[in-house]
Short mmCIF file of C-alpha atoms in Angstrom, two decimals:
data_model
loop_
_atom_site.label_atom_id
_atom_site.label_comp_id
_atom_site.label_asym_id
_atom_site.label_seq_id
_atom_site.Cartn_x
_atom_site.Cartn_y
_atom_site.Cartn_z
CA UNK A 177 -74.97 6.98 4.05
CA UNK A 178 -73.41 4.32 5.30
CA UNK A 179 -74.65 0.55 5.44
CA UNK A 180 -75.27 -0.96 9.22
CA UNK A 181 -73.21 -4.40 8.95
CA UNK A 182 -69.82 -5.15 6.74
CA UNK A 183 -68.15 -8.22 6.77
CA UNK A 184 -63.92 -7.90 6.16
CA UNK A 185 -62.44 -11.01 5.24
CA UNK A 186 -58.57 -11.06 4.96
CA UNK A 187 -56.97 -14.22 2.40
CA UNK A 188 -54.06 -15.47 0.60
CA UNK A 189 -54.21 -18.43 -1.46
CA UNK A 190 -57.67 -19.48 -0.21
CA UNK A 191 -59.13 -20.47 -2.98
CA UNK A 192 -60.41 -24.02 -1.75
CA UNK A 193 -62.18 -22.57 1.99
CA UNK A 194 -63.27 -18.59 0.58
CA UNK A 195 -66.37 -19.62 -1.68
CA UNK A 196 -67.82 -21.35 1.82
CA UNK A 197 -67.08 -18.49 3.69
CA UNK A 198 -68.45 -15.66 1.67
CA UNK A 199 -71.72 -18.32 0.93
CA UNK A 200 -72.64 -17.93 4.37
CA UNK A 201 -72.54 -14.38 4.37
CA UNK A 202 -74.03 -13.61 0.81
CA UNK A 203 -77.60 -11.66 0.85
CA UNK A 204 -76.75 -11.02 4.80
CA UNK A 205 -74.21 -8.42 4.86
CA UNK A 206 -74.50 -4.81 3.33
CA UNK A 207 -70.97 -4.93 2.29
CA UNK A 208 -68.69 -7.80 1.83
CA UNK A 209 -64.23 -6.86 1.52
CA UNK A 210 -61.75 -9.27 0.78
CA UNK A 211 -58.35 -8.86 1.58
CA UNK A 212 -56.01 -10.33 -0.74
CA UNK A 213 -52.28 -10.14 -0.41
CA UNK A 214 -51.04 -9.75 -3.49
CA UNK A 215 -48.68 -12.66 -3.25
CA UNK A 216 -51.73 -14.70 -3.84
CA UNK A 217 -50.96 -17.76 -6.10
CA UNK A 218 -54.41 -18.91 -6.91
CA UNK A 219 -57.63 -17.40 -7.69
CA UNK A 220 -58.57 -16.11 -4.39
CA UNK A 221 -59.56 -12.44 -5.27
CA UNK A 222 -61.39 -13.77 -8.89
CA UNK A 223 -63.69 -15.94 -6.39
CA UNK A 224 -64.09 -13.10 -4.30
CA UNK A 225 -65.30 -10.68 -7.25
CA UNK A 226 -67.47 -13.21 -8.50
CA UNK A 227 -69.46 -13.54 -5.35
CA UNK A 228 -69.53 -9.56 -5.44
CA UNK A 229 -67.17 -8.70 -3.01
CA UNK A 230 -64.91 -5.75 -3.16
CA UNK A 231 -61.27 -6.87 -3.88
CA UNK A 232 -58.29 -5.15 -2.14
CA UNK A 233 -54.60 -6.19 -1.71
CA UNK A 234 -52.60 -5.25 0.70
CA UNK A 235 -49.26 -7.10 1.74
CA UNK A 236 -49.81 -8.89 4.77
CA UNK A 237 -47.57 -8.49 7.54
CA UNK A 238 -49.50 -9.52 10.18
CA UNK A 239 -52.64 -10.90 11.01
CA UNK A 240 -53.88 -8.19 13.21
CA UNK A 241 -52.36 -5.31 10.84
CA UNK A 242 -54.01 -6.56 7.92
CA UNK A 243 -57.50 -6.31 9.65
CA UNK A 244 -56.70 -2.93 11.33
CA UNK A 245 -56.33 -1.90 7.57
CA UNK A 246 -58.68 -3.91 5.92
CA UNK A 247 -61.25 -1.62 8.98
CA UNK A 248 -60.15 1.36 7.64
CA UNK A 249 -61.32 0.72 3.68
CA UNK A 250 -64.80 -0.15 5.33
CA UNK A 251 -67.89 1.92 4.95
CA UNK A 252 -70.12 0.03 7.03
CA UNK A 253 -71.31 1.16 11.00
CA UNK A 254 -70.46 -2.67 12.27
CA UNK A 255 -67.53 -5.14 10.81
CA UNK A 256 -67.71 -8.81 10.92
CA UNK A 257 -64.33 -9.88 10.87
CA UNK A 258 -64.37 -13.32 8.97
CA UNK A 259 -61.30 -15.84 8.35
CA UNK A 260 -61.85 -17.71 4.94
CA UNK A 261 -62.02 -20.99 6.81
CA UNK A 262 -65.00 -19.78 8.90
CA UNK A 263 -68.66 -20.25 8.06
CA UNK A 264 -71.23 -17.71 9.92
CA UNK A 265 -74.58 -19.45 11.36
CA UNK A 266 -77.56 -19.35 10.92
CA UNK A 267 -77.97 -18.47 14.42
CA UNK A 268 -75.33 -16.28 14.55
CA UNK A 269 -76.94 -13.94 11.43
CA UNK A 270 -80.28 -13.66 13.46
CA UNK A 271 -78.53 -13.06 16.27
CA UNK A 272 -76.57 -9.98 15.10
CA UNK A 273 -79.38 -8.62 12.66
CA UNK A 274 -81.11 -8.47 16.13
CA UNK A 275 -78.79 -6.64 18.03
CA UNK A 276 -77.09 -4.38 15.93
CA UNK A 277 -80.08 -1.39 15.70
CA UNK A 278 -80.14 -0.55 19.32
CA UNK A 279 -76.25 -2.21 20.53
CA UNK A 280 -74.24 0.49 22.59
CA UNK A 281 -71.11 -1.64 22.85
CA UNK A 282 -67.95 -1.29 20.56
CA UNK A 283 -67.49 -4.89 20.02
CA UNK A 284 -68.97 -8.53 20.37
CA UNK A 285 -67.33 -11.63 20.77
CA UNK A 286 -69.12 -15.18 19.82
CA UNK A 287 -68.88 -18.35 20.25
CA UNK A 288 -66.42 -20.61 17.91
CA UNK A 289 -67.01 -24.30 17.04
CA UNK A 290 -63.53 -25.63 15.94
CA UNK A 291 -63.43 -28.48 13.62
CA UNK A 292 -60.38 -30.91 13.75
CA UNK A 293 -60.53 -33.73 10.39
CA UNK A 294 -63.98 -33.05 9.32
CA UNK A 295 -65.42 -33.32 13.16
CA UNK A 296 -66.37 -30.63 15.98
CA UNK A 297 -63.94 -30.61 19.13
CA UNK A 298 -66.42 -30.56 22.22
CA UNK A 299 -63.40 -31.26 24.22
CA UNK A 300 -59.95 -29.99 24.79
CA UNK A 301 -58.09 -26.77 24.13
CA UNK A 302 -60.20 -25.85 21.11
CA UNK A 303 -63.56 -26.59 22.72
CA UNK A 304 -65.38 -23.24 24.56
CA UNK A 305 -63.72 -20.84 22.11
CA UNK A 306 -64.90 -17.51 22.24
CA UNK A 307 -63.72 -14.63 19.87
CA UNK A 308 -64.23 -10.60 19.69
CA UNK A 309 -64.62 -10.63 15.91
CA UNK A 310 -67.98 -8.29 15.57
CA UNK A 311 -66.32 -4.60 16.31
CA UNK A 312 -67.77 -0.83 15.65
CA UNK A 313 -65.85 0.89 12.95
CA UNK A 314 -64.08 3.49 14.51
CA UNK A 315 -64.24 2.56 18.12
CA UNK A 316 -62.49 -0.95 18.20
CA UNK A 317 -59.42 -2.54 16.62
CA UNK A 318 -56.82 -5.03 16.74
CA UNK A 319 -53.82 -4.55 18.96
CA UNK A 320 -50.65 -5.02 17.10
CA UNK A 321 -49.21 -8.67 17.39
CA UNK A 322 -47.39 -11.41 14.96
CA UNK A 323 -50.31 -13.65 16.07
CA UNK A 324 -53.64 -13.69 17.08
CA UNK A 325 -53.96 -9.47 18.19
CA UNK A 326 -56.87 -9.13 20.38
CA UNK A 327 -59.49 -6.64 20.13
CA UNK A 328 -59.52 -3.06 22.08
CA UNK A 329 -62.47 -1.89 23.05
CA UNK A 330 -64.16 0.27 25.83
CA UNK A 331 -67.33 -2.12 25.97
CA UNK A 332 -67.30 -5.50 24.44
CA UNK A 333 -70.73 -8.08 24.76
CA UNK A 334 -71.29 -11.22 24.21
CA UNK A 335 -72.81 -12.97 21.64
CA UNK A 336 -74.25 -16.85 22.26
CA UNK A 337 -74.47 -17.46 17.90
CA UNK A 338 -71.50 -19.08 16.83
CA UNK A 339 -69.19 -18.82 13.41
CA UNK A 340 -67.77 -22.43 12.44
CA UNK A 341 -63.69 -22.74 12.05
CA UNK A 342 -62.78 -25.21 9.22
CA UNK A 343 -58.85 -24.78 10.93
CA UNK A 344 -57.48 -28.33 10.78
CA UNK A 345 -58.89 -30.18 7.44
CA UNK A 346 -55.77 -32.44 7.06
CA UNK A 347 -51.79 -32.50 8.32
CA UNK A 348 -50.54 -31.26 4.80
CA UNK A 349 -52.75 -28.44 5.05
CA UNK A 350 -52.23 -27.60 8.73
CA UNK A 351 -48.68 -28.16 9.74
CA UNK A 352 -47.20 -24.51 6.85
CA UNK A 353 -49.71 -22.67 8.95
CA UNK A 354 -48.26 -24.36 12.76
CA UNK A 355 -44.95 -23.37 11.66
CA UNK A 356 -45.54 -20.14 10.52
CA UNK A 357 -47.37 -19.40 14.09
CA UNK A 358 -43.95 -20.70 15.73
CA UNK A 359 -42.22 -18.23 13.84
CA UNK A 360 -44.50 -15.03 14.19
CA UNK A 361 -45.07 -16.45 17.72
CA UNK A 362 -40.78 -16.23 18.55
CA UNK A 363 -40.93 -12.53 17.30
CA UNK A 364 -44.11 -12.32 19.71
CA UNK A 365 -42.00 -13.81 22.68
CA UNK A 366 -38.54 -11.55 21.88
CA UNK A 367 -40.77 -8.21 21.53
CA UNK A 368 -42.48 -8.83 24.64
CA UNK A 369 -38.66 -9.77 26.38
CA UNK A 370 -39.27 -13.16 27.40
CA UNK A 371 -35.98 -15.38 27.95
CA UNK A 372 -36.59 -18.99 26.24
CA UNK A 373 -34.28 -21.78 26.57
CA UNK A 374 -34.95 -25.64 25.88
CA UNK A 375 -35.98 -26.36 29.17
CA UNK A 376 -39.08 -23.68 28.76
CA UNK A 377 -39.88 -24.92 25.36
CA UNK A 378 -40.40 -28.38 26.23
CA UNK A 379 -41.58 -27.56 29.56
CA UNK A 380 -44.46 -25.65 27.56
CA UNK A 381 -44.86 -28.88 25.40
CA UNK A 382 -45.27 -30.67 28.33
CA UNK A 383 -47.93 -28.69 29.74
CA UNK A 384 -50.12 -27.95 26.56
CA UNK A 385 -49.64 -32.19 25.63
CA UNK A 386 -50.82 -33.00 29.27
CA UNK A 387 -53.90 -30.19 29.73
CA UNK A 388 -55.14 -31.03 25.89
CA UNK A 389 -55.47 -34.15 26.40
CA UNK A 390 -56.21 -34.62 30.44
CA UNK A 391 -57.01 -31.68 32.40
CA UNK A 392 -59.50 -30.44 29.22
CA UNK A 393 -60.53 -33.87 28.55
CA UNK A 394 -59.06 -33.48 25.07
CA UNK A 395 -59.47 -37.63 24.45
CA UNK A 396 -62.93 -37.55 24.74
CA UNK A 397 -62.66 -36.35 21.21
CA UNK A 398 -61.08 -39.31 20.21
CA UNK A 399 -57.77 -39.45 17.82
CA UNK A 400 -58.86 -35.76 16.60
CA UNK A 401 -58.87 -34.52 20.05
CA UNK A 402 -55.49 -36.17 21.12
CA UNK A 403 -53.60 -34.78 17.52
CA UNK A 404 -55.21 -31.44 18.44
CA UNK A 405 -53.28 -31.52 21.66
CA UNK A 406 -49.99 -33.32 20.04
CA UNK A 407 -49.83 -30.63 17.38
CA UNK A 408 -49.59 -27.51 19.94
CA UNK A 409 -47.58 -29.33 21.86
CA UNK A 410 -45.56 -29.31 19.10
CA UNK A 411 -46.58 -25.81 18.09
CA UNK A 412 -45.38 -24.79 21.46
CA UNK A 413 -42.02 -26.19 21.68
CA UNK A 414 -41.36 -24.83 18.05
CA UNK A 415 -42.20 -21.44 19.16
CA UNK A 416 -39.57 -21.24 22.22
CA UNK A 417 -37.07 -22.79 20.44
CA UNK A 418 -36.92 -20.65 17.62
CA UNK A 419 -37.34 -17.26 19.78
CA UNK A 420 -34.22 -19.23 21.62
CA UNK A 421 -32.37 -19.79 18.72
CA UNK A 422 -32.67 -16.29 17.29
CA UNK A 423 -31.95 -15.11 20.99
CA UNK A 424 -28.11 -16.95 20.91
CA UNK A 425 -27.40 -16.71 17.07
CA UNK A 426 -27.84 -12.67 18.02
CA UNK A 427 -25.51 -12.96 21.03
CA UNK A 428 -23.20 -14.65 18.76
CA UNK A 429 -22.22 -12.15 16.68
CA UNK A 430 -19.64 -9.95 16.51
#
């Protein structure tokens, strides 16, 4: 038979932000799988087995593939799909222990409090986050993207508990992960057809810089709040420039 509420967790090299993550879920969840891919350099899946998860590897490839799979080695009725710089809540655990016996939906979102330097955005881009990350195995999954699939569902409610996401701890930490987004994000932008030149990509800079920081209020967080915005602008103008790039080095050849 199997157990009402699993919690996936995909990693690589998380060492430092998985012990935190699986803490907040220990004596909670029925089940508990980490997915390591195996290119791992640390000791991400011996953390993992130690707080008595179940270890798999699988090669990541993208974000959204590697939970689809990571769904399918599941047992459990209900998956909570947890990053290994997340935390779950208090509130949140009560929340879903609650609902989960008599839900008829196929997913839930919740709430996410992003954390920029050690402090909680209230304002800007990152502030009012919501996230379908609570889905019923079988009847929901992620839709294939480089970044950030979204969920597919027939029926999706809504959750007020929140997880905590421990995304921007320093610059050194953050900016590998900004640039890989650009890059996943460019194969995003030529799958979907979308014609990028220089003008778009600092057009788009323009626009995230300007609603992060004034149309969202984004400097009422302070220096945090204003990097936050800085660091998609520069996110954003990395991403069309690279999907233009690729677009003319194709034309180019031969």
């Amino acid at each position: 038979m199997s157990s009402l509420l699993g919690v996936l967790v995909t990693a690589r090299d998380e060492a430092s932000m998985l012990p935190g993550a699986l803490a907040s879920v220990a004596a909670w969840a029925e089940e508990v799988v980490v997915v390591v891919d195996p290119r791992s350099a640390d000791r991400t899946p011996e953390i993992a087995r130690a707080a008595g998860a179940r270890v798999l590897e699988h090669r990541f490839e993208s974000s959204a593939a590697q939970c689809n799979w990571g769904l399918a080695q599941c047992t459990s009725s209900w998956v909570l799909v947890l990053d290994a710089d997340e935390r779950v809540t208090p509130s949140l655990r009560a929340e879903i222990s609650t609902c989960l016996p008599t839900a008829t939906e196929d997913a839930f979102s919740v709430a996410r409090h992003n954390f920029a330097f050690g402090r909680r955005l209230c304002w800007g881009d990152w502030a009012g986050d919501r996230i379908v990350r609570l889905l019923r195995r079988g009847r929901a999954s992620f839709t294939l993207r480089a970044v950030h699939g979204a969920v597919e569902a027939a029926s999706i409610g809504r959750l007020h508990g929140a997880l905590e996401h421990h995304t921007l701890r320093s610059l050194a930490q953050y900016l590998p992960k900004l640039e890989d987004y650009a890059r996943r994000g460019a194969a995003d932008l030529a799958a979907a057809g979308c014609m990028a030149t220089p003008g778009r990509a600092f057009a788009h800079a323009g626009w995230r810089l300007l609603r992060g920081i004034v149309l969202r209020l984004g400097c009422l967080d302070g220096w945090p709040g204003m990097a936050v915005a800085a660091l998609a602008a520069w996110g954003a103008w990395l991403k069309w420039m690279l999907a233009w790039e690729a677009a003319t080095t194709g034309q180019r050849r031969p």
